[in-house]
CSV table of C-alpha atoms and ligand atoms in Angstrom, one decimal:
chain,number,residue,atom,x,y,z
A,74,MET,CA,7.5,-6.2,12.0
A,75,PRO,CA,9.2,-9.7,10.9
A,76,SER,CA,10.9,-9.8,7.9
A,77,SER,CA,9.5,-11.2,4.7
A,78,ALA,CA,12.0,-14.1,4.7
A,79,ASP,CA,11.0,-14.9,8.6
A,80,ARG,CA,7.3,-14.6,7.4
A,81,VAL,CA,8.1,-17.2,4.6
A,82,LYS,CA,10.2,-19.3,6.9
A,83,ASN,CA,7.1,-19.2,9.1
A,84,GLY,CA,4.7,-20.1,6.6
A,85,GLN,CA,2.8,-16.7,6.8
A,86,LEU,CA,3.9,-15.2,3.6
A,87,THR,CA,0.5,-15.5,1.8
A,88,ILE,CA,-0.9,-13.6,-0.6
A,89,ASP,CA,-4.7,-13.7,-1.6
A,90,GLY,CA,-4.5,-17.4,-0.6
A,91,VAL,CA,-1.0,-18.4,-2.4
A,92,SER,CA,2.0,-19.1,-0.1
A,93,ALA,CA,5.4,-18.0,-1.2
A,94,THR,CA,8.1,-21.0,-0.7
A,95,GLU,CA,11.1,-19.5,-0.8
A,96,SER,CA,12.7,-16.0,0.1
A,97,ALA,CA,15.6,-13.6,-1.0
A,98,VAL,CA,17.1,-10.8,0.2
A,99,PRO,CA,19.3,-9.3,-2.3
A,100,VAL,CA,22.1,-6.7,-0.9
A,101,ASP,CA,22.5,-4.7,-4.0
A,102,ALA,CA,21.1,-4.3,-7.5
A,103,GLN,CA,23.1,-6.7,-9.6
A,104,GLU,CA,22.2,-9.4,-6.8
A,105,MET,CA,18.5,-8.7,-7.2
A,106,ALA,CA,18.8,-9.2,-10.8
A,107,ASP,CA,20.5,-12.5,-10.4
A,108,VAL,CA,17.9,-13.6,-8.5
A,109,LEU,CA,15.6,-12.6,-11.4
A,110,ALA,CA,17.3,-14.0,-14.0
A,111,GLU,CA,17.6,-17.4,-11.9
A,112,ALA,CA,14.1,-17.6,-11.2
A,113,ALA,CA,13.4,-17.1,-14.8
A,114,ALA,CA,15.4,-19.9,-15.8
A,115,LEU,CA,13.7,-22.2,-13.7
A,116,GLY,CA,10.7,-21.0,-14.3
A,117,LYS,CA,9.4,-19.9,-10.8
A,118,ALA,CA,7.3,-16.6,-10.0
A,119,VAL,CA,8.9,-14.0,-8.3
A,120,THR,CA,6.7,-11.5,-5.9
A,121,PRO,CA,8.5,-8.2,-4.9
A,122,ILE,CA,8.2,-7.4,-1.2
A,123,GLY,CA,8.2,-3.9,0.1
A,124,GLY,CA,6.7,-2.8,3.1
A,125,GLY,CA,4.1,-5.6,2.5
A,126,THR,CA,1.2,-2.7,3.1
A,127,ALA,CA,-0.4,-3.7,-0.3
A,128,LEU,CA,0.1,-7.1,-1.4
A,129,THR,CA,-3.4,-7.8,-1.8
A,130,LEU,CA,-3.8,-5.2,-4.5
A,131,GLY,CA,-4.4,-6.9,-7.5
A,132,ASN,CA,-5.7,-10.1,-9.3
A,133,PRO,CA,-4.8,-13.1,-7.3
A,134,PRO,CA,-1.4,-14.1,-8.1
A,135,GLU,CA,-1.1,-17.1,-10.3
A,136,ARG,CA,1.8,-18.5,-8.5
A,137,VAL,CA,4.2,-17.4,-5.8
A,138,ASP,CA,7.3,-19.1,-5.4
A,139,VAL,CA,10.0,-16.4,-4.8
A,140,ALA,CA,9.3,-13.6,-2.1
A,141,LEU,CA,11.9,-11.0,-3.3
A,142,SER,CA,12.7,-8.6,-0.6
A,143,THR,CA,13.7,-4.9,-0.8
A,144,GLU,CA,14.6,-4.8,3.1
A,145,ARG,CA,18.5,-4.4,2.3
A,146,LEU,CA,18.0,-1.3,-0.3
A,147,ALA,CA,16.8,0.8,2.0
A,148,GLY,CA,19.6,3.7,2.4
A,149,ILE,CA,19.4,7.2,1.4
A,150,ILE,CA,21.8,7.3,-1.5
A,151,ASP,CA,22.4,11.2,-2.3
A,152,TYR,CA,20.1,13.9,-0.7
A,153,GLU,CA,21.2,17.9,-1.7
A,154,PRO,CA,18.8,19.9,0.0
A,155,THR,CA,20.1,23.1,-1.8
A,156,ASP,CA,19.1,21.3,-5.3
A,157,LEU,CA,16.0,19.7,-3.8
A,158,VAL,CA,16.6,16.3,-5.0
A,159,LEU,CA,16.9,13.1,-3.6
A,160,SER,CA,18.1,9.7,-4.5
A,161,VAL,CA,16.8,6.5,-2.4
A,162,GLY,CA,16.8,2.8,-2.2
A,163,ALA,CA,13.5,1.0,-3.0
A,164,GLY,CA,12.9,-0.5,0.4
A,165,ALA,CA,13.7,2.7,2.2
A,166,ARG,CA,10.2,3.3,4.3
A,167,PHE,CA,8.2,6.2,3.5
A,168,GLY,CA,7.9,7.5,6.9
A,169,ASP,CA,11.8,7.1,7.5
A,170,VAL,CA,12.6,9.2,4.0
A,171,GLN,CA,9.9,11.6,5.3
A,172,ALA,CA,11.6,12.3,8.7
A,173,VAL,CA,15.1,12.5,7.0
A,174,LEU,CA,13.7,15.4,4.6
A,175,ALA,CA,11.8,16.9,7.6
A,176,GLU,CA,15.3,17.9,9.1
A,177,HIS,CA,15.9,20.0,6.4
A,178,GLY,CA,12.2,21.9,6.2
A,179,GLN,CA,11.4,19.3,3.0
A,180,ARG,CA,8.8,16.3,2.0
A,181,LEU,CA,7.7,14.0,-0.8
A,182,PRO,CA,4.1,15.3,-0.9
A,183,LEU,CA,2.3,12.0,-1.0
A,184,ASP,CA,0.1,10.7,1.5
A,185,PRO,CA,0.1,6.9,1.3
A,186,PRO,CA,-1.5,4.8,3.8
A,187,GLY,CA,0.2,2.6,6.5
A,188,ALA,CA,1.8,5.2,8.5
A,189,GLY,CA,4.9,5.4,6.7
A,190,ASP,CA,5.7,2.0,6.1
A,191,ALA,CA,5.0,1.6,2.5
A,192,THR,CA,8.2,1.8,1.0
A,193,ILE,CA,9.6,3.8,-2.1
A,194,GLY,CA,9.4,0.8,-4.4
A,195,GLY,CA,6.0,-0.1,-3.1
A,196,LEU,CA,4.8,3.2,-3.9
A,197,ILE,CA,6.2,3.6,-7.3
A,198,ALA,CA,5.0,0.0,-8.3
A,199,THR,CA,1.6,0.6,-7.1
A,200,GLY,CA,1.5,3.9,-8.6
A,201,ARG,CA,-1.9,5.2,-6.5
A,202,TRP,CA,-2.5,8.7,-4.9
A,203,GLY,CA,-4.1,10.2,-2.0
A,204,PRO,CA,-5.7,13.4,-1.5
A,205,LEU,CA,-2.8,15.3,-1.5
A,206,ARG,CA,-2.7,15.0,-5.2
A,207,TYR,CA,-5.3,17.9,-5.4
A,208,SER,CA,-2.6,20.4,-4.7
A,209,ALA,CA,0.9,18.3,-5.3
A,210,GLY,CA,0.1,16.2,-8.1
A,211,THR,CA,1.5,12.3,-8.0
A,212,LEU,CA,4.4,10.9,-8.1
A,213,ARG,CA,4.5,10.9,-11.8
A,214,ASP,CA,5.5,14.8,-11.0
A,215,LEU,CA,8.3,14.2,-8.6
A,216,LEU,CA,10.2,10.8,-10.1
A,217,ILE,CA,13.0,12.1,-12.0
A,218,GLY,CA,15.0,8.8,-12.3
A,219,ILE,CA,15.3,5.3,-11.4
A,220,SER,CA,17.0,1.8,-11.9
A,221,VAL,CA,15.1,-1.5,-12.0
A,222,ALA,CA,16.3,-5.1,-11.9
A,223,HIS,CA,15.2,-7.0,-14.9
A,224,PRO,CA,14.8,-10.8,-15.6
A,225,SER,CA,17.0,-10.8,-18.0
A,226,GLY,CA,19.7,-10.2,-15.0
A,227,THR,CA,20.8,-6.5,-15.8
A,228,VAL,CA,19.7,-3.4,-14.1
A,229,SER,CA,18.6,-0.4,-16.1
A,230,LYS,CA,18.8,3.1,-15.1
A,231,ALA,CA,16.5,6.2,-16.7
A,232,GLY,CA,16.4,9.8,-15.6
A,233,GLY,CA,18.7,11.5,-13.6
A,234,MET,CA,19.3,13.6,-10.8
A,235,VAL,CA,18.3,16.9,-12.5
A,236,VAL,CA,14.4,18.0,-12.5
A,237,LYS,CA,14.5,19.0,-15.6
A,238,ASN,CA,15.5,16.1,-18.1
A,239,VAL,CA,14.2,16.4,-21.6
A,240,SER,CA,15.8,13.1,-22.9
A,241,GLY,CA,13.3,11.8,-24.9
A,242,TYR,CA,10.5,9.3,-24.0
A,243,ASP,CA,10.0,9.7,-20.2
A,244,MET,CA,11.3,6.1,-19.3
A,245,PRO,CA,11.2,6.7,-15.2
A,246,ARG,CA,7.3,7.0,-15.6
A,247,LEU,CA,6.8,3.8,-17.4
A,248,TYR,CA,7.3,1.8,-14.5
A,249,LEU,CA,4.9,3.9,-12.1
A,250,GLY,CA,1.8,1.6,-11.5
A,251,SER,CA,3.0,-1.0,-13.3
A,252,LEU,CA,2.9,-3.4,-10.1
A,253,GLY,CA,6.7,-5.0,-11.0
A,254,THR,CA,5.8,-6.5,-14.2
A,255,LEU,CA,8.4,-4.5,-15.9
A,256,GLY,CA,11.0,-5.2,-13.2
A,257,VAL,CA,11.9,-4.4,-9.7
A,258,VAL,CA,12.5,-1.0,-8.6
A,259,VAL,CA,15.7,-0.7,-6.9
A,260,SER,CA,16.2,2.8,-6.2
A,261,ALA,CA,14.4,5.9,-7.7
A,262,ASN,CA,15.3,10.0,-7.9
A,263,PHE,CA,12.8,12.6,-7.0
A,264,LYS,CA,12.4,16.1,-6.4
A,265,VAL,CA,11.4,17.2,-3.3
A,266,LEU,CA,9.3,20.3,-2.0
A,267,PRO,CA,9.7,22.6,1.1
A,268,ARG,CA,7.3,21.4,4.2
A,269,PRO,CA,4.3,23.9,4.1
A,270,ARG,CA,4.9,26.3,7.8
A,271,ALA,CA,1.4,25.6,9.0
A,272,GLU,CA,-1.8,23.5,8.5
A,273,ALA,CA,-5.5,22.9,9.6
A,274,THR,CA,-8.5,21.0,8.3
A,275,VAL,CA,-11.9,22.1,8.7
A,276,ILE,CA,-14.7,19.4,8.4
A,277,ALA,CA,-18.3,20.6,7.9
A,278,SER,CA,-21.5,18.9,7.7
A,279,TYR,CA,-24.2,19.1,4.8
A,280,ASP,CA,-27.4,18.1,4.6
A,281,ASP,CA,-26.7,16.3,1.4
A,282,LEU,CA,-24.3,15.6,-1.5
A,283,LEU,CA,-25.1,18.6,-3.7
A,284,ALA,CA,-24.6,20.6,-0.8
A,285,ALA,CA,-21.3,19.6,0.2
A,286,PHE,CA,-20.3,19.5,-3.4
A,287,ALA,CA,-21.7,23.3,-4.0
A,288,ALA,CA,-19.1,24.2,-1.1
A,289,ALA,CA,-16.3,22.4,-3.0
A,290,SER,CA,-17.2,24.2,-6.0
A,291,GLN,CA,-16.7,27.7,-4.4
A,292,LEU,CA,-13.7,26.7,-2.6
A,293,ARG,CA,-12.2,25.2,-5.8
A,294,GLY,CA,-13.0,28.6,-7.8
A,295,GLY,CA,-10.9,30.6,-5.1
A,296,ARG,CA,-7.2,31.0,-4.5
A,297,ASP,CA,-7.0,29.8,-1.2
A,298,PRO,CA,-4.2,27.6,-0.7
A,299,ILE,CA,-6.0,24.2,-0.4
A,300,ALA,CA,-3.8,20.8,-0.2
A,301,ALA,CA,-7.1,18.4,-0.4
A,302,LEU,CA,-10.4,18.5,-0.4
A,303,GLU,CA,-13.1,15.5,0.0
A,304,ALA,CA,-16.4,14.7,0.3
A,305,LEU,CA,-17.4,11.6,2.6
A,306,PHE,CA,-20.9,10.3,3.2
A,307,LEU,CA,-20.6,8.3,6.4
A,308,ASN,CA,-23.4,7.1,8.7
A,309,SER,CA,-25.8,8.4,6.3
A,310,GLY,CA,-24.4,11.9,6.6
A,311,TRP,CA,-22.3,13.9,4.4
A,312,ALA,CA,-19.4,16.1,5.3
A,313,LEU,CA,-16.8,18.1,3.3
A,314,ALA,CA,-12.9,18.2,4.6
A,315,THR,CA,-10.9,20.9,3.3
A,316,HIS,CA,-6.7,20.6,4.1
A,317,ILE,CA,-5.4,24.0,4.0
A,318,GLU,CA,-1.6,24.0,4.2
A,319,GLY,CA,0.6,27.1,4.0
A,320,ARG,CA,1.8,30.4,5.8
A,321,ASP,CA,0.5,30.5,9.4
A,322,GLU,CA,-1.7,33.6,9.1
A,323,THR,CA,-3.0,32.6,5.7
A,324,VAL,CA,-4.0,29.2,7.2
A,325,ASP,CA,-5.8,30.6,10.2
A,326,ALA,CA,-7.7,33.0,8.2
A,327,VAL,CA,-8.6,30.5,5.7
A,328,ALA,CA,-10.0,28.4,8.1
A,329,ARG,CA,-11.8,30.9,9.9
A,330,ARG,CA,-13.3,31.7,6.8
A,331,ILE,CA,-14.6,28.3,6.1
A,332,VAL,CA,-15.5,27.9,9.8
A,333,SER,CA,-18.0,30.8,9.9
A,334,GLY,CA,-19.3,30.2,6.6
A,335,ALA,CA,-20.5,27.2,7.4
A,336,ALA,CA,-24.2,26.3,7.8
A,337,GLY,CA,-24.1,23.2,9.8
A,338,ASP,CA,-21.8,21.2,12.3
A,339,VAL,CA,-18.2,22.2,11.8
A,340,THR,CA,-15.0,21.3,13.4
A,341,ARG,CA,-11.9,22.9,13.2
A,342,LEU,CA,-8.4,20.9,13.5
A,343,ASP,CA,-5.0,22.3,13.7
A,344,GLU,CA,-1.2,21.2,13.2
A,345,GLN,CA,-0.9,17.6,14.5
A,346,GLU,CA,-4.5,17.1,14.8
A,347,SER,CA,-5.3,17.9,11.3
A,348,ALA,CA,-1.7,15.5,10.1
A,349,GLY,CA,-3.1,12.6,12.3
A,350,TRP,CA,-7.1,13.3,11.0
A,351,TRP,CA,-5.8,12.7,7.3
A,352,SER,CA,-3.5,10.0,7.9
A,353,ALA,CA,-6.3,8.3,9.6
A,354,TYR,CA,-8.5,9.1,6.8
A,355,VAL,CA,-6.3,7.5,3.9
A,356,ASP,CA,-5.7,4.6,6.0
A,357,GLN,CA,-9.8,3.9,6.2
A,358,GLN,CA,-9.7,4.0,2.4
A,359,HIS,CA,-6.7,1.3,2.5
A,360,LEU,CA,-8.2,-1.1,4.6
A,361,ALA,CA,-11.4,-3.0,3.9
A,362,GLN,CA,-12.1,-3.0,7.7
A,363,ALA,CA,-14.1,-5.7,7.8
A,364,ASP,CA,-14.3,-9.3,6.8
A,365,ASN,CA,-15.7,-9.6,3.3
A,366,ALA,CA,-15.9,-5.9,2.8
A,367,VAL,CA,-15.3,-4.8,-0.6
A,368,LEU,CA,-13.4,-1.6,-1.5
A,369,VAL,CA,-13.8,0.1,-4.9
A,370,ARG,CA,-12.2,3.1,-6.6
A,371,CYS,CA,-13.9,4.5,-9.7
A,372,GLY,CA,-13.2,7.4,-12.0
A,373,VAL,CA,-14.7,9.8,-14.1
A,374,ARG,CA,-13.9,13.6,-15.2
A,375,PRO,CA,-13.9,15.9,-12.4
A,376,LYS,CA,-17.0,17.6,-13.3
A,377,GLU,CA,-18.5,14.1,-12.9
A,378,THR,CA,-17.8,13.7,-9.6
A,379,ALA,CA,-21.1,14.4,-7.9
A,380,ALA,CA,-23.1,13.0,-10.3
A,381,LEU,CA,-20.9,9.3,-10.2
A,382,ALA,CA,-20.9,9.7,-6.0
A,383,SER,CA,-25.0,10.0,-6.0
A,384,THR,CA,-25.5,7.3,-8.6
A,385,ILE,CA,-23.2,4.6,-6.7
A,386,ILE,CA,-25.5,5.0,-3.7
A,387,ASP,CA,-28.6,4.6,-5.8
A,388,GLU,CA,-27.4,1.6,-7.9
A,389,MET,CA,-25.8,-0.1,-5.0
A,390,SER,CA,-29.3,0.1,-3.3
A,391,GLU,CA,-31.1,-0.9,-6.1
A,392,LEU,CA,-29.1,-4.2,-5.7
A,393,ALA,CA,-29.3,-4.2,-2.4
A,394,ILE,CA,-25.6,-3.4,-1.2
A,395,SER,CA,-25.0,-1.1,1.2
A,396,VAL,CA,-22.3,1.7,1.0
A,397,PRO,CA,-21.2,2.3,4.3
A,398,TYR,CA,-18.5,4.8,3.5
A,399,LEU,CA,-17.9,6.8,0.7
A,400,ALA,CA,-15.4,9.5,0.0
A,401,ALA,CA,-15.3,11.5,-3.3
A,402,SER,CA,-12.4,14.0,-4.4
A,403,PRO,CA,-14.3,16.9,-6.2
A,404,GLY,CA,-11.4,18.2,-7.8
A,405,LEU,CA,-9.9,14.8,-9.1
A,406,GLY,CA,-12.8,12.7,-10.3
A,407,THR,CA,-12.6,9.7,-8.1
A,408,VAL,CA,-14.6,7.9,-5.6
A,409,VAL,CA,-13.9,5.4,-3.1
A,410,ALA,CA,-16.2,3.4,-1.8
A,411,ARG,CA,-16.7,0.5,1.0
A,412,LEU,CA,-19.5,-1.8,-0.3
A,413,ASP,CA,-21.2,-4.7,2.2
A,414,LEU,CA,-22.4,-7.3,-0.5
A,415,GLY,CA,-24.4,-8.8,2.8
A,416,GLY,CA,-25.7,-12.1,1.3
A,417,ALA,CA,-24.8,-11.7,-2.3
A,418,GLY,CA,-20.9,-12.1,-1.4
A,419,SER,CA,-20.0,-14.3,-3.5
A,420,GLN,CA,-17.5,-14.3,-7.0
A,421,GLU,CA,-20.9,-13.9,-9.3
A,422,GLY,CA,-22.4,-11.3,-6.7
A,423,LEU,CA,-18.7,-9.4,-6.9
A,424,ALA,CA,-18.9,-9.6,-10.7
A,425,LYS,CA,-22.5,-7.9,-10.7
A,426,VAL,CA,-21.1,-5.5,-8.9
A,427,GLN,CA,-18.3,-4.7,-11.2
A,428,GLY,CA,-20.6,-4.7,-14.0
A,429,ALA,CA,-23.1,-2.3,-12.5
A,430,LEU,CA,-19.9,-0.1,-11.8
A,431,LEU,CA,-18.4,-0.1,-15.1
A,432,SER,CA,-21.6,1.3,-16.1
A,433,LEU,CA,-21.6,4.3,-14.0
A,434,ALA,CA,-17.5,5.1,-14.3
A,435,ASP,CA,-14.8,5.5,-17.1
A,436,SER,CA,-12.4,3.4,-14.5
A,437,VAL,CA,-13.2,0.7,-11.9
A,438,THR,CA,-10.8,-0.9,-9.6
A,439,ILE,CA,-11.3,-3.3,-7.0
A,440,LEU,CA,-9.0,-2.1,-4.0
A,441,ALA,CA,-9.8,-5.0,-1.8
A,442,ALA,CA,-12.1,-7.9,-1.9
A,443,PRO,CA,-12.0,-11.6,-0.4
A,444,PRO,CA,-9.5,-13.7,-2.7
A,445,SER,CA,-12.2,-16.3,-3.5
A,446,TRP,CA,-14.4,-13.7,-4.8
A,447,LYS,CA,-12.0,-11.8,-6.8
A,448,ARG,CA,-10.8,-14.8,-8.7
A,449,GLY,CA,-11.4,-15.0,-12.4
A,450,ILE,CA,-12.2,-11.3,-12.0
A,451,ASP,CA,-9.8,-9.1,-13.9
A,452,VAL,CA,-10.2,-6.6,-10.4
A,453,TRP,CA,-8.6,-3.4,-12.6
A,454,GLY,CA,-11.9,-3.5,-14.9
A,455,ARG,CA,-11.9,-2.2,-18.4
A,456,LEU,CA,-8.5,-2.9,-19.9
A,457,PRO,CA,-6.5,0.5,-19.9
A,458,GLU,CA,-5.5,2.4,-22.9
A,459,GLY,CA,-2.5,1.0,-24.7
A,460,PHE,CA,-2.8,-2.2,-23.4
A,461,ASP,CA,-1.4,-3.6,-26.4
A,462,VAL,CA,2.0,-1.6,-25.6
A,463,MET,CA,2.1,-2.8,-22.0
A,464,GLN,CA,1.7,-6.2,-23.4
A,465,ALA,CA,4.7,-6.0,-25.8
A,466,LEU,CA,6.7,-4.2,-23.1
A,467,ARG,CA,6.4,-7.2,-20.6
A,468,GLN,CA,7.3,-9.7,-23.3
A,469,GLN,CA,10.1,-7.6,-23.9
A,470,PHE,CA,11.5,-7.1,-20.3
A,471,ASP,CA,9.8,-10.3,-18.8
A,472,PRO,CA,8.9,-13.0,-21.5
A,473,GLU,CA,8.7,-15.7,-18.9
A,474,ARG,CA,6.2,-13.4,-16.9
A,475,THR,CA,8.4,-14.1,-13.5
A,476,ILE,CA,7.2,-11.0,-11.8
A,477,ASN,CA,4.0,-10.7,-10.3
A,478,PRO,CA,2.5,-13.4,-12.9
A,479,GLY,CA,-1.2,-12.3,-13.6
A,480,ARG,CA,-1.7,-9.6,-11.4
A,481,PHE,CA,-1.9,-6.3,-13.1
A,482,ALA,CA,-4.4,-5.7,-15.9
A,483,GLY,CA,-5.6,-8.1,-18.0
A,484,PHE,CA,-4.0,-10.8,-16.1
A,485,LEU,CA,-0.5,-9.7,-17.7
B,156,FAD,C1,-6.6,0.1,-1.2
B,156,FAD,C2,-5.4,0.6,-1.2
B,156,FAD,C3,-5.5,2.1,-1.1
B,156,FAD,C4,-4.5,2.6,-1.0
B,156,FAD,N1,-4.9,4.2,-0.6
B,156,FAD,C5,-3.5,4.9,-1.3
B,156,FAD,C6,-3.7,6.5,-0.9
B,156,FAD,O1,-4.8,6.9,-0.5
B,156,FAD,N2,-2.5,7.1,-1.0
B,156,FAD,C7,-1.4,6.5,-1.6
B,156,FAD,O2,-0.4,7.2,-2.0
B,156,FAD,N3,-1.3,5.3,-1.6
B,156,FAD,C8,-2.1,4.5,-1.8
B,156,FAD,N4,-2.2,3.1,-2.1
B,156,FAD,C9,-1.0,2.8,-2.0
B,156,FAD,C10,0.0,2.4,-1.1
B,156,FAD,O3,0.8,3.2,-0.9
B,156,FAD,C11,0.7,1.0,-0.9
B,156,FAD,O4,0.6,0.7,0.3
B,156,FAD,C12,2.4,1.1,-0.8
B,156,FAD,O5,2.8,2.0,-2.1
B,156,FAD,C13,2.9,0.0,-1.0
B,156,FAD,O6,4.2,-0.2,-0.5
B,156,FAD,P1,4.7,-1.4,0.2
B,156,FAD,O7,6.2,-1.4,0.4
B,156,FAD,O8,4.0,-1.3,1.6
B,156,FAD,O9,4.3,-2.4,-1.1
B,156,FAD,P2,4.1,-3.6,-1.0
B,156,FAD,O10,2.9,-4.2,-0.4
B,156,FAD,O11,5.1,-4.7,-0.3
B,156,FAD,O12,4.1,-4.6,-2.4
B,156,FAD,C14,3.2,-3.8,-3.0
B,156,FAD,C15,2.9,-4.2,-4.8
B,156,FAD,O13,4.0,-3.8,-5.2
B,156,FAD,C16,5.0,-4.6,-5.6
B,156,FAD,N5,6.3,-4.1,-5.3
B,156,FAD,C17,7.1,-3.9,-4.2
B,156,FAD,N6,8.2,-3.2,-4.0
B,156,FAD,C18,8.3,-3.1,-5.4
B,156,FAD,C19,9.6,-2.9,-6.5
B,156,FAD,N7,10.6,-2.5,-5.4
B,156,FAD,N8,9.6,-3.0,-7.5
B,156,FAD,C20,8.7,-3.3,-8.2
B,156,FAD,N9,7.2,-4.0,-7.6
B,156,FAD,C21,7.5,-3.8,-6.1
B,156,FAD,C22,4.6,-5.6,-4.9
B,156,FAD,O14,5.0,-7.3,-5.5
B,156,FAD,C23,3.0,-5.7,-4.8
B,156,FAD,O15,2.5,-6.3,-5.9
B,156,FAD,C24,-3.4,2.5,-1.5
B,156,FAD,C25,-3.1,1.1,-1.9
B,156,FAD,C26,-4.2,0.2,-1.7
B,156,FAD,C27,-3.7,-1.5,-2.0
C-alpha cells in the first residue's frame, strides 16, 4: 500500500471530497507534537492517518491541510508475555501485533475490519467494537496506558504497564473514540489475553427474526463459551451465527449440540474457516459495498434489540427504502444496517432516514454515506451525554481545532 505521503504527492489522499495538500511522517512522539504545534500556530488543519481504513468515518472534514502519518511509530515498545502486557507504537498494524502475540499463544481480543491493516492508534481513535465484544468487552477493558502528542507541542502520558492502575480519573479511556480531537495517540499499553485453543462457528437459518432471537436467548442463558452471537438478515432470510471459543472438546460438544438442535438449514465451520467467516463478516459491516449505499449503526438496551431490528425493517419499508443487509447483536443492543435509498438518495433523504432512526433508537451513527449527502448532517446523531465536557476538553487540548476539525460529534 503506498504511504500517505506518496498518496498526498499524487493527489490521492482525499477524505470525503477534501484533499490533503501536505504530509508529515514524524519519527517520534516529540516530532509529532512539533508538527501539531507548528500547524496550530499557522492555523492549519491536521488529519492523523493510520492504516487509512476508516478515514471516511465522521462528518466530512472542514479542512485537511496536513496528512500526519503514524507509520514510523510502528514498533513493539515492550512486551512481557508472562505479565500479559504489551506497549506498542500507534502506527503498528493490528495484524502485525496479533502475529507477534500469537507466537506466545496470546492476543488482543478485538475484531477490526480491514484484514489487519487498521493501526493501534486508529483503533483507539475510532473506539469501535465488533462482534467479539459479546465475550471480550471493548478496547476500554484492555487499554491500560497511553501517550498522546498535543497541539501545545507537548506529549502527555497516562496510565502505565500495570493492569490494576488505580490512579484517579481514567485518562487513557478519555481518548477512546475521540477521533483525534484531543491529540494524536503515539503509543498505547494493553493487557493481552491467552488465545483460545479452538474455535468453531455454527450458522443456523430461521423462519423469522423472533425465532432467531429466541434461539439467541436460549444460548445467552446458558454457560457455553460463546465468543460472539449475531443475528443476520440477508437476502430476506434470518440466520443466527454463533461463535464458540475454548478448549477443543468443549467447542466440539457445544457446536454439535447447536447443530443437532437446529430446525432449519445449518452449517458448521471449524478453525480457519470459522476465523475467515468472521473476518468477512466484519468487513461486510465496514464497507458500504456499493456506490451510494448507506451504512448505519443503531443502539438500544440489549433486551430491545429484536424490536429495534424489526421496526427498522418496517419503518424503512414505509419510506420505500430497501434494507439489503441487517445484523443485530442480541447481547449488545446494536443493529448495523445497509440501506439503499434509491430515488430518495440525497442530503435531504439521508436527513429523513436519520430522523426516522433517531425516533426508534437511543443512538444512531451514520457509518458510511456519500460525502455530498453527509454535508450539514451530524452523522453521530444525538449529542452524546457529557458533550459540554467534551467541548471544554477540546478547548483545553486543542483550542485552534487543529486536529480533524468538524469531524466528531457536534461538528467538534
Ligand atoms: C463503517 C465502519 C465499521 C467498523 N466496524 C468495526 C468493527 O466491526 N470492529 C472494529 O473493531 N472496528 C470497526 N471499525 C473501526 C475500524 O477498526 C477502523 O478501521 C480502525 O480502527 C481504523 O484504523 P486505521 O489505522 O485504518 O485508522 P485510519 O483510517 O487511518 O483513521 C481513522 C480515524 O482515526 C484518526 N486517527 C488515526 N490514527 C490516529 C492516532 N494515532 N491518533 C489520533 N487519531 C488517529 C484519523 O484521523 C481518522 O479520523 C469500523 C469503522 C467503520 C468506519
